[in-house]
Short mmCIF file of C-alpha atoms in Angstrom, two decimals:
data_model
loop_
_atom_site.label_atom_id
_atom_site.label_comp_id
_atom_site.label_asym_id
_atom_site.label_seq_id
_atom_site.Cartn_x
_atom_site.Cartn_y
_atom_site.Cartn_z
CA LYS N 30 76.94 96.97 132.49
CA ILE N 31 80.13 97.23 130.44
CA TYR N 32 78.50 99.79 128.16
CA ILE N 33 77.66 101.89 131.22
CA VAL N 34 81.32 101.71 132.30
CA ILE N 35 82.52 102.79 128.85
CA LEU N 36 79.88 105.54 128.60
CA LEU N 37 80.97 106.97 131.95
CA PHE N 38 84.61 106.73 130.82
CA PHE N 39 83.83 108.70 127.65
CA LEU N 40 81.87 111.25 129.66
CA ALA N 41 84.78 111.76 132.05
CA LYS N 42 87.23 112.10 129.15
CA SER N 43 84.97 114.59 127.38
CA LEU N 44 85.06 116.77 130.49
CA THR N 45 88.87 116.68 130.65
CA ILE N 46 89.95 116.65 126.98
CA TYR N 47 90.53 120.40 126.87
CA ASN N 48 92.99 120.09 129.75
CA TYR N 49 95.46 118.61 127.22
CA LYS N 50 96.99 121.88 126.05
CA THR N 51 100.59 120.77 125.56
CA VAL N 52 101.65 118.60 122.62
CA TRP N 53 104.34 116.18 123.74
CA TRP N 54 107.42 115.76 121.57
CA ASP N 55 106.61 112.15 120.63
CA SER N 56 103.04 113.12 119.77
CA ALA N 57 104.29 116.01 117.62
CA VAL N 58 106.65 113.65 115.81
CA TYR N 59 103.81 111.24 114.96
CA ILE N 60 101.76 114.14 113.60
CA GLY N 61 104.78 115.41 111.66
CA MET N 62 105.45 111.98 110.19
CA GLY N 63 101.82 111.74 109.10
CA LYS N 64 102.09 115.11 107.34
CA TYR N 65 105.36 114.03 105.72
CA MET N 66 103.83 110.85 104.29
CA TYR N 67 100.64 112.39 102.97
CA SER N 68 102.47 115.41 101.51
CA LEU N 69 105.26 113.27 99.99
CA GLY N 70 107.87 115.12 101.99
CA GLN N 71 106.57 118.65 101.43
CA ALA N 72 105.46 119.16 105.04
CA GLY N 73 106.11 117.71 108.48
CA LEU N 74 109.18 115.78 109.55
CA TRP N 75 110.47 112.23 109.49
CA GLU N 76 112.11 110.03 112.11
CA ASN N 77 113.28 106.68 110.82
CA SER N 78 113.17 105.03 114.25
CA ARG N 79 109.38 105.23 114.61
CA PRO N 80 106.59 102.79 113.67
CA ILE N 81 104.14 104.11 111.08
CA VAL N 82 100.55 103.02 111.89
CA TRP N 83 99.74 105.88 114.28
CA PRO N 84 101.35 108.52 111.99
CA LEU N 85 99.31 107.12 109.09
CA MET N 86 96.11 107.62 111.09
CA LEU N 87 96.98 111.12 112.29
CA GLY N 88 98.23 112.16 108.85
CA PHE N 89 94.98 111.12 107.25
CA PHE N 90 92.98 113.53 109.40
CA TRP N 91 95.47 116.30 108.64
CA LYS N 92 95.15 115.55 104.92
CA ILE N 93 91.35 115.91 104.94
CA GLY N 94 91.62 119.24 106.74
CA ALA N 95 90.52 118.18 110.23
CA ASP N 96 91.95 119.65 113.44
CA VAL N 97 94.52 116.90 113.92
CA LEU N 98 95.16 117.79 117.56
CA LEU N 99 91.52 117.55 118.58
CA VAL N 100 90.63 114.61 116.32
CA GLY N 101 93.81 112.76 117.29
CA ARG N 102 92.94 113.05 120.98
CA VAL N 103 89.34 111.98 120.36
CA ILE N 104 90.42 108.97 118.28
CA GLU N 105 92.84 107.85 120.99
CA ILE N 106 90.08 108.18 123.59
CA VAL N 107 87.90 105.95 121.41
CA PHE N 108 90.74 103.42 121.30
CA GLY N 109 90.91 103.65 125.09
CA GLY N 110 87.22 102.80 125.37
CA LEU N 111 87.73 99.89 123.01
CA CYS N 112 90.61 98.63 125.18
CA ILE N 113 88.21 98.63 128.14
CA LEU N 114 85.62 96.74 126.08
CA LEU N 115 88.14 94.15 124.87
CA THR N 116 89.46 93.64 128.40
CA TYR N 117 85.88 92.82 129.36
CA ILE N 118 85.31 90.52 126.36
CA ILE N 119 88.56 88.61 126.90
CA GLY N 120 87.92 88.39 130.64
CA LYS N 121 84.43 87.01 130.03
CA ARG N 122 85.78 84.38 127.60
CA LEU N 123 88.63 83.28 129.85
CA PHE N 124 87.11 83.71 133.30
CA ASN N 125 83.56 84.95 133.93
CA GLU N 126 81.47 88.09 133.69
CA LYS N 127 82.19 89.32 137.21
CA ILE N 128 85.95 89.13 136.69
CA ALA N 129 85.58 90.71 133.25
CA LEU N 130 83.54 93.62 134.55
CA LEU N 131 85.78 94.24 137.57
CA SER N 132 88.94 94.24 135.45
CA SER N 133 87.39 96.67 132.95
CA ILE N 134 86.38 99.00 135.79
CA PHE N 135 89.91 98.88 137.23
CA LEU N 136 91.32 99.73 133.79
CA ALA N 137 88.83 102.54 133.13
CA LEU N 138 89.68 104.13 136.50
CA SER N 139 93.41 103.54 136.25
CA PRO N 140 95.06 106.95 136.77
CA THR N 141 97.84 106.11 134.31
CA PHE N 142 95.53 104.76 131.63
CA PHE N 143 93.03 107.59 132.09
CA PHE N 144 95.59 110.40 131.97
CA PHE N 145 97.55 109.14 128.95
CA ASP N 146 94.43 108.42 126.93
CA GLY N 147 94.45 111.66 124.95
CA VAL N 148 98.16 112.47 124.94
CA MET N 149 98.40 110.87 121.46
CA LEU N 150 101.17 108.36 122.15
CA THR N 151 101.26 104.79 120.85
CA GLU N 152 100.72 102.70 123.99
CA ILE N 153 96.92 102.67 124.01
CA VAL N 154 96.44 102.34 120.23
CA SER N 155 98.91 99.46 119.99
CA THR N 156 97.33 97.78 123.03
CA PHE N 157 93.96 97.86 121.28
CA PHE N 158 95.35 95.96 118.28
CA ALA N 159 97.14 93.50 120.62
CA LEU N 160 93.91 92.81 122.54
CA VAL N 161 92.02 92.22 119.27
CA ALA N 162 94.77 89.79 118.25
CA ILE N 163 94.46 87.93 121.57
CA TYR N 164 90.69 87.70 121.19
CA LEU N 165 91.12 86.28 117.66
CA PHE N 166 93.68 83.81 119.01
CA ILE N 167 91.21 82.64 121.65
CA ASP N 168 88.63 82.34 118.87
CA LYS N 169 91.13 80.17 116.89
CA LYS N 170 91.33 82.62 114.01
CA TYR N 171 95.07 82.31 113.85
CA PHE N 172 95.84 84.04 110.56
CA LEU N 173 93.86 87.14 111.52
CA SER N 174 95.40 87.03 114.98
CA GLY N 175 98.88 87.06 113.47
CA ALA N 176 97.95 89.95 111.19
CA LEU N 177 96.63 92.04 114.11
CA ILE N 178 99.76 91.28 116.12
CA GLY N 179 101.69 92.61 113.13
CA VAL N 180 99.60 95.79 113.07
CA SER N 181 100.15 96.19 116.81
CA PHE N 182 103.89 95.76 116.25
CA MET N 183 103.76 98.38 113.48
CA THR N 184 102.10 100.74 115.96
CA ARG N 185 104.57 100.17 118.81
CA PHE N 186 107.61 97.97 118.29
CA LEU N 187 107.50 96.62 121.85
CA GLN N 188 104.30 94.74 120.97
CA LEU N 189 106.65 92.21 119.37
CA ILE N 190 106.50 90.66 122.83
CA VAL N 191 102.93 89.53 122.09
CA PHE N 192 104.18 87.72 118.98
CA ILE N 193 107.04 86.12 120.94
CA SER N 194 104.56 84.99 123.61
CA VAL N 195 102.32 83.36 121.01
CA LEU N 196 105.34 81.52 119.57
CA ILE N 197 106.27 80.30 123.06
CA ILE N 198 102.73 78.98 123.60
CA PHE N 199 102.79 77.04 120.33
CA LEU N 200 106.32 75.72 120.78
CA MET N 201 105.82 74.67 124.41
CA TYR N 202 102.21 73.55 124.56
CA LYS N 203 100.82 72.95 121.08
CA ASN N 204 101.77 70.40 118.50
CA LYS N 205 99.89 72.29 115.79
CA PRO N 206 102.43 73.42 113.17
CA LYS N 207 99.75 74.48 110.68
CA TYR N 208 98.28 76.91 113.21
CA LEU N 209 101.73 78.28 113.98
CA LYS N 210 102.27 78.82 110.25
CA LYS N 211 99.02 80.77 110.04
CA ILE N 212 100.10 83.04 112.89
CA ILE N 213 103.49 83.67 111.27
CA MET N 214 101.98 84.23 107.81
CA GLY N 215 99.48 86.74 109.16
CA PHE N 216 102.22 88.57 111.04
CA LEU N 217 104.51 88.71 108.01
CA ILE N 218 101.77 90.00 105.71
CA ALA N 219 101.32 92.94 108.07
CA VAL N 220 105.05 93.58 108.52
CA ILE N 221 106.64 92.82 105.11
CA PRO N 222 105.35 96.00 103.37
CA PHE N 223 107.12 98.04 106.07
CA LEU N 224 110.33 96.05 105.53
CA ILE N 225 110.14 96.60 101.77
CA PHE N 226 109.54 100.30 102.34
CA ASN N 227 112.62 100.45 104.59
CA HIS N 228 114.75 98.63 102.01
CA ILE N 229 113.72 101.09 99.29
CA LEU N 230 114.18 104.15 101.50
CA TYR N 231 117.31 103.23 103.45
CA ASN N 232 118.68 100.16 101.66
CA ASN N 233 118.28 98.45 105.04
CA ALA N 234 115.00 96.70 105.88
CA LEU N 235 115.78 96.63 109.60
CA LEU N 236 117.06 100.18 110.05
CA PRO N 237 114.11 101.50 112.16
CA PHE N 238 114.53 98.63 114.62
CA SER N 239 118.28 99.08 115.00
CA GLU N 240 117.80 102.85 115.35
CA GLN N 241 115.17 102.33 118.03
CA ILE N 242 117.45 99.97 119.96
CA PHE N 243 120.30 102.49 119.73
CA LEU N 244 118.09 105.36 120.94
CA SER N 245 116.70 103.26 123.79
CA ARG N 246 120.22 102.55 125.00
CA ASN N 247 121.53 106.09 124.60
CA SER N 248 118.71 108.42 125.60
CA GLY N 249 116.20 109.05 128.38
CA TRP N 250 118.86 109.41 131.08
CA PHE N 251 116.60 111.71 133.11
CA ASN N 252 114.17 108.77 133.43
CA TYR N 253 116.76 106.25 134.62
CA GLN N 254 115.25 104.64 137.68
CA PRO N 255 116.24 101.89 140.17
CA ILE N 256 114.87 98.35 139.92
CA SER N 257 112.36 99.18 142.66
CA TYR N 258 110.67 101.91 140.59
CA TYR N 259 107.72 99.97 139.15
CA PHE N 260 107.28 98.01 142.37
CA THR N 261 106.63 101.22 144.32
CA GLU N 262 104.86 103.19 141.58
CA LEU N 263 102.32 100.42 140.98
CA PHE N 264 101.26 100.71 144.60
CA LYS N 265 100.16 104.23 143.66
CA GLU N 266 98.40 102.87 140.59
CA ASN N 267 96.47 100.45 142.82
CA PHE N 268 97.80 99.14 146.12
CA LEU N 269 96.14 95.75 145.49
CA TYR N 270 98.15 95.14 142.30
CA LEU N 271 100.23 92.37 143.89
CA PHE N 272 97.12 90.21 143.80
CA SER N 273 97.83 89.93 140.07
CA VAL N 274 100.89 87.82 140.94
CA LEU N 275 98.67 85.39 142.83
CA GLY N 276 96.34 85.35 139.82
CA ILE N 277 99.20 84.40 137.50
CA ILE N 278 100.28 81.60 139.85
CA LEU N 279 96.72 80.23 139.88
CA VAL N 280 96.51 80.40 136.08
CA LEU N 281 99.87 78.70 135.48
CA LYS N 282 98.73 75.77 137.61
CA ARG N 283 95.79 75.17 135.28
CA ASN N 284 95.76 73.59 131.86
CA ASP N 285 94.33 76.54 129.93
CA LEU N 286 96.59 77.70 127.11
CA ASN N 287 94.69 80.92 126.46
CA LYS N 288 95.07 82.04 130.06
CA LYS N 289 98.71 81.01 129.99
CA LEU N 290 99.20 83.15 126.89
CA ILE N 291 98.20 86.37 128.63
CA ALA N 292 100.24 85.30 131.67
CA ILE N 293 103.33 84.90 129.47
CA ILE N 294 102.68 88.26 127.79
CA PHE N 295 102.40 89.93 131.19
CA LEU N 296 105.53 88.24 132.55
CA ILE N 297 107.73 89.05 129.54
CA PHE N 298 106.58 92.67 129.51
CA SER N 299 107.26 92.90 133.25
CA ILE N 300 110.73 91.38 132.97
CA PHE N 301 111.62 93.64 130.05
CA PHE N 302 110.43 96.89 131.63
CA ASN N 303 112.18 96.10 134.91
CA SER N 304 115.43 95.16 133.15
CA ILE N 305 115.92 98.44 131.26
CA GLN N 306 117.23 101.56 132.99
CA GLN N 307 114.75 104.01 131.50
CA LYS N 308 111.51 103.55 133.40
CA GLU N 309 108.28 105.53 132.99
CA ILE N 310 104.89 104.63 134.36
CA ARG N 311 103.31 105.15 130.92
CA PHE N 312 105.33 102.24 129.54
CA LEU N 313 103.19 99.91 131.66
CA ILE N 314 99.98 100.83 129.82
CA VAL N 315 100.59 97.93 127.43
CA LEU N 316 100.38 95.43 130.30
CA LEU N 317 97.66 97.03 132.46
CA PRO N 318 94.74 95.09 130.87
CA TYR N 319 96.50 91.79 131.66
CA MET N 320 97.46 92.93 135.15
CA TYR N 321 93.88 93.89 135.99
CA LEU N 322 92.51 90.64 134.58
CA PHE N 323 94.77 88.61 136.87
CA MET N 324 94.22 90.98 139.76
CA SER N 325 90.42 90.73 139.45
CA PHE N 326 90.60 86.95 139.05
CA SER N 327 92.70 86.68 142.21
CA LEU N 328 90.57 89.11 144.25
CA LEU N 329 87.29 87.35 143.43
CA HIS N 330 88.92 83.94 143.88
CA PHE N 331 90.01 85.02 147.35
CA LEU N 332 86.61 86.57 148.06
CA ASN N 333 84.90 83.24 147.37
CA TYR N 334 86.82 81.71 150.28
CA LEU N 335 85.57 84.32 152.74
CA LYS N 336 82.46 82.99 154.45
CA ASN N 337 82.10 85.57 157.19
CA LYS N 338 79.74 88.32 156.00
CA PHE N 339 81.56 91.08 157.87
CA ILE N 340 84.97 90.08 156.48
CA ARG N 341 83.55 89.83 152.95
CA THR N 342 82.05 93.31 153.25
CA LEU N 343 85.33 94.64 154.63
CA PHE N 344 87.27 93.08 151.75
CA LEU N 345 84.89 94.58 149.17
CA THR N 346 85.28 97.96 150.88
CA VAL N 347 89.06 97.69 150.59
CA MET N 348 88.72 96.91 146.86
CA ILE N 349 86.61 100.03 146.32
CA PHE N 350 88.93 102.09 148.51
CA SER N 351 91.92 101.00 146.40
CA ILE N 352 90.36 102.68 143.38
CA VAL N 353 89.59 105.88 145.26
CA VAL N 354 93.12 106.08 146.64
CA SER N 355 94.78 105.40 143.28
CA LEU N 356 92.91 108.29 141.66
CA ASN N 357 94.57 110.73 144.05
CA THR N 358 98.03 109.37 144.81
CA ASN N 359 99.76 108.64 141.50
CA ASP N 360 102.67 111.07 141.79
CA SER N 361 104.15 109.95 138.48
CA VAL N 362 101.06 111.10 136.61
CA LYS N 363 101.00 114.38 138.55
CA SER N 364 104.65 115.01 137.72
CA TYR N 365 103.92 114.35 134.04
CA LYS N 366 101.21 117.01 134.14
CA GLY N 367 103.62 119.51 135.57
CA SER N 368 106.69 118.79 133.46
CA LYS N 369 105.50 117.94 129.95
#
């Protein structure tokens, strides 16, 4: 069933990929950075505030002579399909197959996720690496999990929140220092080469991070939004999204550290995005898999308590209707199409 969902997702993306005619500035920068690295500074451009994993991927395809715009979009779409698959796999491990499948369907049909999968930004690619890291954590492969968190962080710096969440889980709930050391060692092995590179290039290992913080505080004024922004925009994403809050409450009451991990990741991401002035719906892509896992868990948990056949059918109809409505009412995505 999950393969059918992913196949239909790829089919829909293949029919829309040529609608992406404009190259966004951030996407152009990642391509330019890739050219700069593979040409040793003879082509492209360089921005020292950016992570390097996505530019390394895009630059490789440029180096071998491929159409980097087309291949870059296709590769990101593949990463999007893998995010859907990993949402299903994690959901099946932590909950059950029904919850896993429902959450993957919600993600595949998310207007925000669907539209931005092909724009060639870092949210979806970094989320893929974060989801792999979470799966490895659940599978108790802590060193590899730490390494994949590091790769995710090197793809989008905000994925540091996943690493912080893992540390919180170990410090609060686990008396397993050797496992914590494995996580940290894996993370450092992925990150230290970047720090060494920064020290050689700028004589400051932390320069990209400080530059990114500075830019975040002093740019993007046209996207400054009130605290209510995500609350209202997520209703357009899916008007049942508040069920994810109930799902988190149910999870936090249970003694399951793996479920608590994704709850902590979701909560920290949510607090961070709501606390900063610059707000864009695309920022939330990194937390959508977790939101839909909790939302699906809560919806099916609630459905199990409905004994009346008519009410159950009505509730299922509302769930389906929420998807249909979200595909046509996300004004943020529509405004992106018109302005970028």
